[in-house]
Short mmCIF file of N, CA and C in Angstrom, two decimals:
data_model
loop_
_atom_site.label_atom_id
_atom_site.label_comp_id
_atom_site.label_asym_id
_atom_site.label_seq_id
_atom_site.Cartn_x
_atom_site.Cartn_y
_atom_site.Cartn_z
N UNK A 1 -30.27 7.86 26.00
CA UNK A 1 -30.51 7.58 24.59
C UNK A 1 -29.73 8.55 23.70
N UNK A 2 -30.31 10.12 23.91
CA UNK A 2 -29.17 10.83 23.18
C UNK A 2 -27.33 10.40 23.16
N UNK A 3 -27.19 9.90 24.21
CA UNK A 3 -25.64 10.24 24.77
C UNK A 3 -25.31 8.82 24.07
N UNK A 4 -26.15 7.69 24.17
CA UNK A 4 -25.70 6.84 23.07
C UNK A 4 -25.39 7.20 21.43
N UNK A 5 -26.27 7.93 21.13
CA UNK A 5 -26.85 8.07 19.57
C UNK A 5 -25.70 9.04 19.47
N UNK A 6 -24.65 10.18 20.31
CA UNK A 6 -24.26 11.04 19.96
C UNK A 6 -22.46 9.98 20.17
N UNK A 7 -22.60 9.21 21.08
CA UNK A 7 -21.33 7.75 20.85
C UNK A 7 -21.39 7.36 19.57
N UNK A 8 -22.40 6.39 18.81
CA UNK A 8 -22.52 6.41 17.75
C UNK A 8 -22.86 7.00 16.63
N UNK A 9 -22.58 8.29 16.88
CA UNK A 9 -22.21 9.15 15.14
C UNK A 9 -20.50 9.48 15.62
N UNK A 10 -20.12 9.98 16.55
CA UNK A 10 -18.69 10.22 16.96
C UNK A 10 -17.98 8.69 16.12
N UNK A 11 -18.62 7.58 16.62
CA UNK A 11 -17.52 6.61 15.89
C UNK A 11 -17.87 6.11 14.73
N UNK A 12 -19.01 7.08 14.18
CA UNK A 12 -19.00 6.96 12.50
C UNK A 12 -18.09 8.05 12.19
N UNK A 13 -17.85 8.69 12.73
CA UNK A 13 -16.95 10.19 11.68
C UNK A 13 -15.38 10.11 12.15
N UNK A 14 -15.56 9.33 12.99
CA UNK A 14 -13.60 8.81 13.28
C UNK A 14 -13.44 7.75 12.68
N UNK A 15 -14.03 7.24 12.11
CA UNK A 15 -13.26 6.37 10.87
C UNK A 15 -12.86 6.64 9.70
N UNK A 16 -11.65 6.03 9.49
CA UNK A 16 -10.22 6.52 8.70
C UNK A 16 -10.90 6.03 6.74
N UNK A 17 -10.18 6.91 6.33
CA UNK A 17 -10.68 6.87 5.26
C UNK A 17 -10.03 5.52 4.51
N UNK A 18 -9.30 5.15 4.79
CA UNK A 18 -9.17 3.47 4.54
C UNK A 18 -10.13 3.20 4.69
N UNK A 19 -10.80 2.91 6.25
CA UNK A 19 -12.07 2.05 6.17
C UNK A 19 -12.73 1.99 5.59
N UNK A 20 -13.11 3.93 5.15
CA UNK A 20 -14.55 3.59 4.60
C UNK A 20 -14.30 3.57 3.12
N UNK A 21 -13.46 3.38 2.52
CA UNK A 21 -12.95 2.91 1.19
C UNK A 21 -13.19 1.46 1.21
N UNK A 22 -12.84 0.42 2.11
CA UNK A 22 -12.93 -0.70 2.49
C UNK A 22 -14.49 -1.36 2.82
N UNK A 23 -15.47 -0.62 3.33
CA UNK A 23 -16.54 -0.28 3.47
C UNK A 23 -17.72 -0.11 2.29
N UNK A 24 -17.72 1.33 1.82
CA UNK A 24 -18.26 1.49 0.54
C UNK A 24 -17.82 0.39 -0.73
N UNK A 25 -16.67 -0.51 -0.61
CA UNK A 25 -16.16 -1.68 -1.88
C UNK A 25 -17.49 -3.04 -1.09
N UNK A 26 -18.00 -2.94 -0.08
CA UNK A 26 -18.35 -3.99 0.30
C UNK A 26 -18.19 -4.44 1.74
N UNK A 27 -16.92 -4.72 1.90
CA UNK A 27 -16.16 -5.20 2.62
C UNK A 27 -16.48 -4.56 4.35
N UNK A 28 -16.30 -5.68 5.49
CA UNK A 28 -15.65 -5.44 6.46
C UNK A 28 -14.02 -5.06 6.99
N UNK A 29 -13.54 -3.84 7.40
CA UNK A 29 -12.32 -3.69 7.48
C UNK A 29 -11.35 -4.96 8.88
N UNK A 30 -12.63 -5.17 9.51
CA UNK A 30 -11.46 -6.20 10.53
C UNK A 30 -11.98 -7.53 10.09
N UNK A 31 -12.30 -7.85 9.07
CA UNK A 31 -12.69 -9.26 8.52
C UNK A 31 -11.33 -9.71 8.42
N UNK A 32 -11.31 -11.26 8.02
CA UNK A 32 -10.16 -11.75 8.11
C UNK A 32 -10.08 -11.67 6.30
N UNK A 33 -9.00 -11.67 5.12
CA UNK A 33 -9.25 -11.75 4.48
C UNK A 33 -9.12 -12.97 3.63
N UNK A 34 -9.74 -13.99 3.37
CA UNK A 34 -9.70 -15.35 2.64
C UNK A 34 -9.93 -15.07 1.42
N UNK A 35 -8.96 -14.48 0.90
CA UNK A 35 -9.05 -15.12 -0.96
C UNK A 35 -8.06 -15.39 -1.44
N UNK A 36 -8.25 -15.60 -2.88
CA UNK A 36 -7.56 -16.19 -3.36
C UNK A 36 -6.58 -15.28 -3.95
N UNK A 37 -5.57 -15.18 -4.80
CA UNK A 37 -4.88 -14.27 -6.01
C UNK A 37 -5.83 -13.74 -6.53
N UNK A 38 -6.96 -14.09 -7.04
CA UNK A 38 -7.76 -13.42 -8.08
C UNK A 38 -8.70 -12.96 -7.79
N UNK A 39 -8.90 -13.46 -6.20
CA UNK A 39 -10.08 -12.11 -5.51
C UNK A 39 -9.42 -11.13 -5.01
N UNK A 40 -8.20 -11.16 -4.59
CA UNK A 40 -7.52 -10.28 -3.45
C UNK A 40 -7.32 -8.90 -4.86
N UNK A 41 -6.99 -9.39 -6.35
CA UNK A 41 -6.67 -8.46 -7.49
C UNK A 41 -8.18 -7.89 -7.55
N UNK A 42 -9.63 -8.16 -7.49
CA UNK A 42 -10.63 -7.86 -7.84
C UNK A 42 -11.00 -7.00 -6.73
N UNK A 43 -10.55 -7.27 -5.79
CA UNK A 43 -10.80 -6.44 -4.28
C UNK A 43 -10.14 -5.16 -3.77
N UNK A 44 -9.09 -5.25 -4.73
CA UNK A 44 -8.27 -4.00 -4.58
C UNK A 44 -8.74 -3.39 -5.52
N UNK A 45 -8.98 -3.80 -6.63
CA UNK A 45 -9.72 -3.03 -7.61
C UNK A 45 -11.21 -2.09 -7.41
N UNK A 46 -11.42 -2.92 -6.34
CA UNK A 46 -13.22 -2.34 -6.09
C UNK A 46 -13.02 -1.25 -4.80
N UNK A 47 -11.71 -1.67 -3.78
CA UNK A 47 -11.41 -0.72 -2.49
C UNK A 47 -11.06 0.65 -3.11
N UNK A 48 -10.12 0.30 -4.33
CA UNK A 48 -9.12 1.57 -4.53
C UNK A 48 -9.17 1.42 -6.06
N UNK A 49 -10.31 1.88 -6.46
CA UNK A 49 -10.38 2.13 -8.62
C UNK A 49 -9.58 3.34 -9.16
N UNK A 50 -9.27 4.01 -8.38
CA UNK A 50 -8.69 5.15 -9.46
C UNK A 50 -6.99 5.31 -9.22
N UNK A 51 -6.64 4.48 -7.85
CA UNK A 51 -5.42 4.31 -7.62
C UNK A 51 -5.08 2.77 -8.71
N UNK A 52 -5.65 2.08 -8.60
CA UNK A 52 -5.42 0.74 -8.97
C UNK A 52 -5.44 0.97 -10.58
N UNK A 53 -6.08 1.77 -11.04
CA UNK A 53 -6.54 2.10 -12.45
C UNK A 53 -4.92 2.74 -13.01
N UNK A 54 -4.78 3.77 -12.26
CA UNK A 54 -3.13 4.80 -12.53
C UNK A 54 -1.98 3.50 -12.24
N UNK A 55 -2.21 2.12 -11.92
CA UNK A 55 -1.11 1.84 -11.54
C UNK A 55 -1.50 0.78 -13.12
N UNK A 56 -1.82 0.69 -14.01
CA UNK A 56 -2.12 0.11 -14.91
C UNK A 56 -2.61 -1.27 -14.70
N UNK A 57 -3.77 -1.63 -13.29
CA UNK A 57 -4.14 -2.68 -13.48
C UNK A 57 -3.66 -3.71 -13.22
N UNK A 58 -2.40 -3.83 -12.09
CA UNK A 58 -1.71 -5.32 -11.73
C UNK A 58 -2.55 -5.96 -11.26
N UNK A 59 -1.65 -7.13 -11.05
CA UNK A 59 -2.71 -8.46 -10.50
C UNK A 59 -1.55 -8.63 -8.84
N UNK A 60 -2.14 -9.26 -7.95
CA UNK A 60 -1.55 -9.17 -6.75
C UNK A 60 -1.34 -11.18 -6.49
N UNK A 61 -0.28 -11.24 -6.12
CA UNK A 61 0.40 -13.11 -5.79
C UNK A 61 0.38 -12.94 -4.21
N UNK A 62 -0.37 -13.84 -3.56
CA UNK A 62 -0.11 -14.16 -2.42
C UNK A 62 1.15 -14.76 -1.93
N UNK A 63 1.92 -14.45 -1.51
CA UNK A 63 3.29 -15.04 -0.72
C UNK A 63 3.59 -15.38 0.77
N UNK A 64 4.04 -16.64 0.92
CA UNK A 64 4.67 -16.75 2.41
C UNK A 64 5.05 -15.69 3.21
N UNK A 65 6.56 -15.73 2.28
CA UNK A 65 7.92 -15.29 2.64
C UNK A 65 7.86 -13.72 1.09
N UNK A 66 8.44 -12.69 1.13
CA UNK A 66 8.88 -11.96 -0.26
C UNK A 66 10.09 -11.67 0.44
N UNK A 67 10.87 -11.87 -1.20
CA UNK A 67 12.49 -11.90 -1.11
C UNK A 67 13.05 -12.43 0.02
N UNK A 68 12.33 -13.33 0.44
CA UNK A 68 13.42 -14.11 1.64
C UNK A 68 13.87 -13.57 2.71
N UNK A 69 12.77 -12.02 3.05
CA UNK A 69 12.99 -11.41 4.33
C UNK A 69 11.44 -11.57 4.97
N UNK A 70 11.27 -11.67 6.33
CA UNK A 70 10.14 -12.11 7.17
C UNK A 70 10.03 -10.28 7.75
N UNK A 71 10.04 -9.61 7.16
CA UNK A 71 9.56 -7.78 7.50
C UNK A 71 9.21 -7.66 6.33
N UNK A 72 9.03 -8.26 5.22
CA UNK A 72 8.72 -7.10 4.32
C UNK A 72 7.08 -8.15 3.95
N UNK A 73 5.73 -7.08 3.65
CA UNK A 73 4.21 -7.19 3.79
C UNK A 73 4.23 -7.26 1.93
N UNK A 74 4.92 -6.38 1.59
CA UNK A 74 4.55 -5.85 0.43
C UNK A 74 5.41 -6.08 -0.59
N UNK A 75 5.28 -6.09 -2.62
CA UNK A 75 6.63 -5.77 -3.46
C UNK A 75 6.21 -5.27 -4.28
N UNK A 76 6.37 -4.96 -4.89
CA UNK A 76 5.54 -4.18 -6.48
C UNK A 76 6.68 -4.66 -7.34
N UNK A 77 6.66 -5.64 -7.74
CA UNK A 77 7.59 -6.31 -9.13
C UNK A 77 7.76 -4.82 -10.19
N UNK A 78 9.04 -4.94 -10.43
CA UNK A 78 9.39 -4.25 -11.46
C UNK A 78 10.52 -4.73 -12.31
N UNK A 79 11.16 -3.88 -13.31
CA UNK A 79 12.50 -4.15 -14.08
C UNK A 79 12.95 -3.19 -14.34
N UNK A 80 14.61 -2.73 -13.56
CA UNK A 80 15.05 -1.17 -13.67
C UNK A 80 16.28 -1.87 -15.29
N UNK A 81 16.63 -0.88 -16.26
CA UNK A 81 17.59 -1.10 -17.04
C UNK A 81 18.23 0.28 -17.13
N UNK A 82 19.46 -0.10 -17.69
CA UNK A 82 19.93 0.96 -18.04
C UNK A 82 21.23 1.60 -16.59
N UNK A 83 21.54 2.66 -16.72
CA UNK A 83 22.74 3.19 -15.56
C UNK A 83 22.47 4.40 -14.93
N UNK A 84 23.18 4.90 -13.93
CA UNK A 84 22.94 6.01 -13.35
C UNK A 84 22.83 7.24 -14.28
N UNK A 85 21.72 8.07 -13.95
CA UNK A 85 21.41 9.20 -14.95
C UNK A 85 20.23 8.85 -16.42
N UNK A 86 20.24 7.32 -16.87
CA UNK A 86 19.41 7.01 -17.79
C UNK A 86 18.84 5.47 -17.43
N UNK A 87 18.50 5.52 -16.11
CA UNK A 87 17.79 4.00 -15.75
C UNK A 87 16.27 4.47 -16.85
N UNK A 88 15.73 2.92 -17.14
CA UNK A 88 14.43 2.99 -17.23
C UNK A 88 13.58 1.76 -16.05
N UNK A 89 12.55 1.92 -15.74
CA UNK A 89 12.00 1.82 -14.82
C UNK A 89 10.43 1.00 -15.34
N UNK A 90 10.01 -0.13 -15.77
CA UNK A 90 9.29 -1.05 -16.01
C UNK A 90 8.41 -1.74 -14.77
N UNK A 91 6.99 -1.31 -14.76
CA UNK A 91 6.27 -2.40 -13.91
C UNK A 91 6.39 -3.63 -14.56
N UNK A 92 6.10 -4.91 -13.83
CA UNK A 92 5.95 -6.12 -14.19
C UNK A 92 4.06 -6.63 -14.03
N UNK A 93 3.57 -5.73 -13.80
CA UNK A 93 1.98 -5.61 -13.31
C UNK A 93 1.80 -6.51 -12.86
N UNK A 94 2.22 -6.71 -11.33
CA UNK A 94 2.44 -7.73 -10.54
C UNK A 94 2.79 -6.99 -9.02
N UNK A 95 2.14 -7.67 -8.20
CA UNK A 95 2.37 -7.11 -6.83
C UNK A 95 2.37 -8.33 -5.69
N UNK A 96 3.02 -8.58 -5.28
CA UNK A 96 3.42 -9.53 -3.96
C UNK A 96 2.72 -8.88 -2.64
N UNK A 97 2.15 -10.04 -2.01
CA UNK A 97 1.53 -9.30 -0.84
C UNK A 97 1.62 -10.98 0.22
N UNK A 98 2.32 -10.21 1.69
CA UNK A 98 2.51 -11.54 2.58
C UNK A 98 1.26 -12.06 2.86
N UNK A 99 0.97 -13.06 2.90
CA UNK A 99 -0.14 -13.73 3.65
C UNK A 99 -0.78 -13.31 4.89
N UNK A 100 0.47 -13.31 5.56
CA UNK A 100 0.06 -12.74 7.03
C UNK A 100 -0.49 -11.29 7.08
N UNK A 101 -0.59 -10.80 6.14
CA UNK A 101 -1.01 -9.29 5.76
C UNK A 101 -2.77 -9.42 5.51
N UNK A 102 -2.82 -10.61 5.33
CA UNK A 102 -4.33 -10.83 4.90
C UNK A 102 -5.23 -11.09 6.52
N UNK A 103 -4.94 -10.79 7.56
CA UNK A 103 -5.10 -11.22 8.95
C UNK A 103 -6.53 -9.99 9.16
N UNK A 104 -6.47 -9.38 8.25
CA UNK A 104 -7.46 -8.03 8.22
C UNK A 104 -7.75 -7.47 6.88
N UNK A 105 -8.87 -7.08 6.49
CA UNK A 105 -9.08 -6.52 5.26
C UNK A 105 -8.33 -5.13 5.24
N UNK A 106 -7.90 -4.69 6.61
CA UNK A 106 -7.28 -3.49 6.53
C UNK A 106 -5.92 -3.27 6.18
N UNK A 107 -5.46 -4.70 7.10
CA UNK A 107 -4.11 -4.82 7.08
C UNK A 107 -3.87 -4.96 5.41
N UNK A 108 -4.13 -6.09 4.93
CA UNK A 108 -3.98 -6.24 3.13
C UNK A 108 -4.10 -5.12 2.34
N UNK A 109 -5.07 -3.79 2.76
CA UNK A 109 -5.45 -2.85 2.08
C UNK A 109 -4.80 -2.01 1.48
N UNK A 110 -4.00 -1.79 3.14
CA UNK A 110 -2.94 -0.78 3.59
C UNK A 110 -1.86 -1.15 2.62
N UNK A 111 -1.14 -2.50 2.94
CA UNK A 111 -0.19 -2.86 2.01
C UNK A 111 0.12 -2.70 0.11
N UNK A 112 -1.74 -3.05 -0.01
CA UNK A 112 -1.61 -2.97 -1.61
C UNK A 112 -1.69 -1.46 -2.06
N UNK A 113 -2.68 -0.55 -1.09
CA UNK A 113 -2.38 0.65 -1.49
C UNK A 113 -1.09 1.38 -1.10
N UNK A 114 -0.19 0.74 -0.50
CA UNK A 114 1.50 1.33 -0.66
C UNK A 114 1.84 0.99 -1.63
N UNK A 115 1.94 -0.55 -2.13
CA UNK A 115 2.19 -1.31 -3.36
C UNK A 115 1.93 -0.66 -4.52
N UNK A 116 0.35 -0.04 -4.67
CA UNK A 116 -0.15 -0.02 -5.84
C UNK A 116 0.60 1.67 -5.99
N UNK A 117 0.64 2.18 -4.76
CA UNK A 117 1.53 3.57 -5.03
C UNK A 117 3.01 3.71 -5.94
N UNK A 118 3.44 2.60 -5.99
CA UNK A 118 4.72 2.57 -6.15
C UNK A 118 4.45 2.01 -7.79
N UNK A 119 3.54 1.41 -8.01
CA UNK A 119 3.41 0.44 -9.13
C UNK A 119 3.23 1.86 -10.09
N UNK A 120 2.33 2.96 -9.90
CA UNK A 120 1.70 4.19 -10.08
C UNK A 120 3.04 4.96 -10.63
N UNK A 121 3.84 5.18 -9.59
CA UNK A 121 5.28 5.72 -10.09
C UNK A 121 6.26 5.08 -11.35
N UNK A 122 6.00 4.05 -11.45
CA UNK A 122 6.49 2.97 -12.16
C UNK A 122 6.28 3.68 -13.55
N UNK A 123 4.99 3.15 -13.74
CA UNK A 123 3.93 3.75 -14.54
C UNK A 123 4.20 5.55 -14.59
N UNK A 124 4.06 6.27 -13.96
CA UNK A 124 4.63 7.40 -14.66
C UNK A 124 5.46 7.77 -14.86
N UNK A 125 6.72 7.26 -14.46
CA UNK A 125 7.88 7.27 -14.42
C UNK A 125 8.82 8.21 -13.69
N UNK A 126 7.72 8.48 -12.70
CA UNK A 126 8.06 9.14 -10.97
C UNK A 126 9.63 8.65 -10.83
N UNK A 127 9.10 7.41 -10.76
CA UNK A 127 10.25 6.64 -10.15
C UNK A 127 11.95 6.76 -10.61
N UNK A 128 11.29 6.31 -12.06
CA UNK A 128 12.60 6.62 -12.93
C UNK A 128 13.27 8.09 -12.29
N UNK A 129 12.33 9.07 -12.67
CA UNK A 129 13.30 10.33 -12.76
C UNK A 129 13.68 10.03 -11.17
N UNK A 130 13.13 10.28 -9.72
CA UNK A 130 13.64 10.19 -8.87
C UNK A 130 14.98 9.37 -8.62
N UNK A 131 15.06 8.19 -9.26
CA UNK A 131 16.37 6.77 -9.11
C UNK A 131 17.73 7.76 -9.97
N UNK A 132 17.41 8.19 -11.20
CA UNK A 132 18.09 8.78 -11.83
C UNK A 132 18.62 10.15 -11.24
N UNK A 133 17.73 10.77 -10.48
CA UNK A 133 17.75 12.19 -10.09
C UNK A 133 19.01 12.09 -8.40
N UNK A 134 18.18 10.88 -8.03
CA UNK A 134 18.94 10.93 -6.64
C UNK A 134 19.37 8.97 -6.21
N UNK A 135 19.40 8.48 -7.14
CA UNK A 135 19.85 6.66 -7.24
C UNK A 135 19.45 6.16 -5.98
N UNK A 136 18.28 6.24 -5.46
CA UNK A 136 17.44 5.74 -4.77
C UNK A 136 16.01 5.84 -4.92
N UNK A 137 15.56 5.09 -4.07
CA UNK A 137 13.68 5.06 -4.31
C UNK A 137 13.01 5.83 -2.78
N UNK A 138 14.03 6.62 -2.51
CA UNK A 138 13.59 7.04 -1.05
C UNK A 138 12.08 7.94 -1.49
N UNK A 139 12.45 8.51 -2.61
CA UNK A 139 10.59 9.46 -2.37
C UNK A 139 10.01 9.07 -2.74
N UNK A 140 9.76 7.58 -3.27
CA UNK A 140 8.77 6.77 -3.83
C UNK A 140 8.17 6.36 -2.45
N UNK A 141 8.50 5.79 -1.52
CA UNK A 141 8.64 5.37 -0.51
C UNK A 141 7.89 6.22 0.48
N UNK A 142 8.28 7.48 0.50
CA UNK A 142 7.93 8.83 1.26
C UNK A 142 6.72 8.93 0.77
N UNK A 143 6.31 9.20 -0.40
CA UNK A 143 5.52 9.20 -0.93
C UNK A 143 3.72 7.99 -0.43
N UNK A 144 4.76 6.92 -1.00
CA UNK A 144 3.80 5.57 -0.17
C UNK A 144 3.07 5.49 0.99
N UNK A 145 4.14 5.75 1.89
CA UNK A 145 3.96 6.03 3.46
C UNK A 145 2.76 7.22 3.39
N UNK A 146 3.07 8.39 2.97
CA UNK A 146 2.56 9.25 3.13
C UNK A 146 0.98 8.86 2.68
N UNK A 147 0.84 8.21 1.89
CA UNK A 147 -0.76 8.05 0.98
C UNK A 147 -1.36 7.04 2.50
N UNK A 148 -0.22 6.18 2.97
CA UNK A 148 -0.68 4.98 4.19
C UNK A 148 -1.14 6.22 5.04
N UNK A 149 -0.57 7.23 5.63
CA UNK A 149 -0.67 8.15 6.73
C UNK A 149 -2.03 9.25 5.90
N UNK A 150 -2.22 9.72 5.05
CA UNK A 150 -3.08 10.25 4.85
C UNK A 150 -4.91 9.64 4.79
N UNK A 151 -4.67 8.21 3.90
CA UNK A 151 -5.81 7.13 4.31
C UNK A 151 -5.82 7.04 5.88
N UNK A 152 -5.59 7.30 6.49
CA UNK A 152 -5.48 7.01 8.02
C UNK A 152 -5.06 5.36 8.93
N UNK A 153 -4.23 5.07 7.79
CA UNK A 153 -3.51 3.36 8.27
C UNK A 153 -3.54 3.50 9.93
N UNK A 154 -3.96 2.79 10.44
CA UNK A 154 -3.88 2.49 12.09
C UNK A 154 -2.57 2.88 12.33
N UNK A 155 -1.73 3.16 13.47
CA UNK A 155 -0.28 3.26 13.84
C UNK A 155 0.42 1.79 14.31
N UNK A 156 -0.94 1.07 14.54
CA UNK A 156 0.02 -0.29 14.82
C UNK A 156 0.29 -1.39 13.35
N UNK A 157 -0.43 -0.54 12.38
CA UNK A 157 -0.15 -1.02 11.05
C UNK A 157 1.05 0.02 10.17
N UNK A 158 1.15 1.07 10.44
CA UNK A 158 2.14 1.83 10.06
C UNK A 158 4.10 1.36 10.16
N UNK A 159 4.95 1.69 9.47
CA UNK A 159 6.18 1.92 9.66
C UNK A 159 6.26 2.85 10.09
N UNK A 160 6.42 3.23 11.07
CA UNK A 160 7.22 4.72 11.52
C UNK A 160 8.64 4.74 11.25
N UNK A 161 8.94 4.04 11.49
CA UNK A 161 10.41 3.49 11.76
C UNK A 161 11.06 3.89 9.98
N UNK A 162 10.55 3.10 9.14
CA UNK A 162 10.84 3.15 8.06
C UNK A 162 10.43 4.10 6.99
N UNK A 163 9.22 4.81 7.30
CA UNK A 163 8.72 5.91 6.83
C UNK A 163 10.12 6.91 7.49
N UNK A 164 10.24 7.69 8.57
CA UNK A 164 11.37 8.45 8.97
C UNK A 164 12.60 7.65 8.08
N UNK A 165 12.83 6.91 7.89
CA UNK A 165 14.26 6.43 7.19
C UNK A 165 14.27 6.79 6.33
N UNK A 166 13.11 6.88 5.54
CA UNK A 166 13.21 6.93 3.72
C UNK A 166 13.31 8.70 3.77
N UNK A 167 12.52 9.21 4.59
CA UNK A 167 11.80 10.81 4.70
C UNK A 167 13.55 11.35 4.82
N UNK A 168 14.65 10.66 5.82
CA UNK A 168 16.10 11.40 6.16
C UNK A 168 16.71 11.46 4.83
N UNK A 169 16.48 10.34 4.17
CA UNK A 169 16.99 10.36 2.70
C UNK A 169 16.90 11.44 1.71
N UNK A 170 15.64 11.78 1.76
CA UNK A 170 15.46 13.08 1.16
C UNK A 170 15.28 14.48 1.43
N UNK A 171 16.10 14.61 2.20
CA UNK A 171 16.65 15.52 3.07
C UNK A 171 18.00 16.01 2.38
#
């Protein structure tokens, strides 16, 4: 009996703080997720309020396909103007998220809180100075990853691959 009871607190305190963000909103993290555009925006809102809040409040579009590549989960719509040294850097408060990303409340989670990271930069204009500073979005990116790796994103939900790509960049 103990040796059960001491199994189950061990796999209450190894769960990743995604989950229990995912958790405390309501939610099951390995649920499948069925909504619509306008629950999936209300759900991110209730998982992640103070991230979702700094990113000024987008709304999230369910998609097939984004930009016509079958790797990419995630987009955070924006509008860059302007040239090297004086881009400006515009959210569109809008976030693309693949369908197939919705296969888990975790998987979707993970994605919008990279998304909503980037939307955040947008919004403070992280982004800008970084594009301007170094004409890429590599530490936006680094950055992203890093918030996925600190929530404790699973590794079979992680980029490694692409997290290290962006991380050589800013180097």
């Amino acid at each position: 009996m103990v040796s059960g009871l001491n199994h189950a607190m061990h796999k209450m305190q190894e769960r990743s703080i995604l989950d229990k963000a995912i958790t405390k909103a309501g939610f099951d993290p390995d649920d499948v997720a069925r909504w619509t555009n306008e629950e999936l925006t209300t759900n991110m809102a209730k998982i992640f309020p103070d991230l979702y809040e700094s990113a000024n409040c987008p709304s999230f579009e369910i998609q097939d396909v984004i930009g016509g590549k079958d790797n990419i989960y995630g987009q955070a719509q924006k509008t860059i103007t302007g040239s090297q040294g004086n881009y400006k850097v515009v959210s569109k408060g809008l976030i693309y998220i693949k369908k197939l990303a919705l296969n888990s409340v975790r998987h979707v989670a993970s994605v919008a809180g990279h998304e909503l990271n980037h939307v955040a930069d947008y919004v403070s204009g992280s982004y800008a100075g970084w594009l301007n500073k170094y004409n890429n979005n590599a530490h936006s990116e680094v950055k992203a990853y890093g918030w996925e790796l600190s929530m404790g994103t699973p590794e079979y939900l992680f980029n490694r691959q692409m997290y290290n790509h962006f991380l050589s960049l800013t180097k």
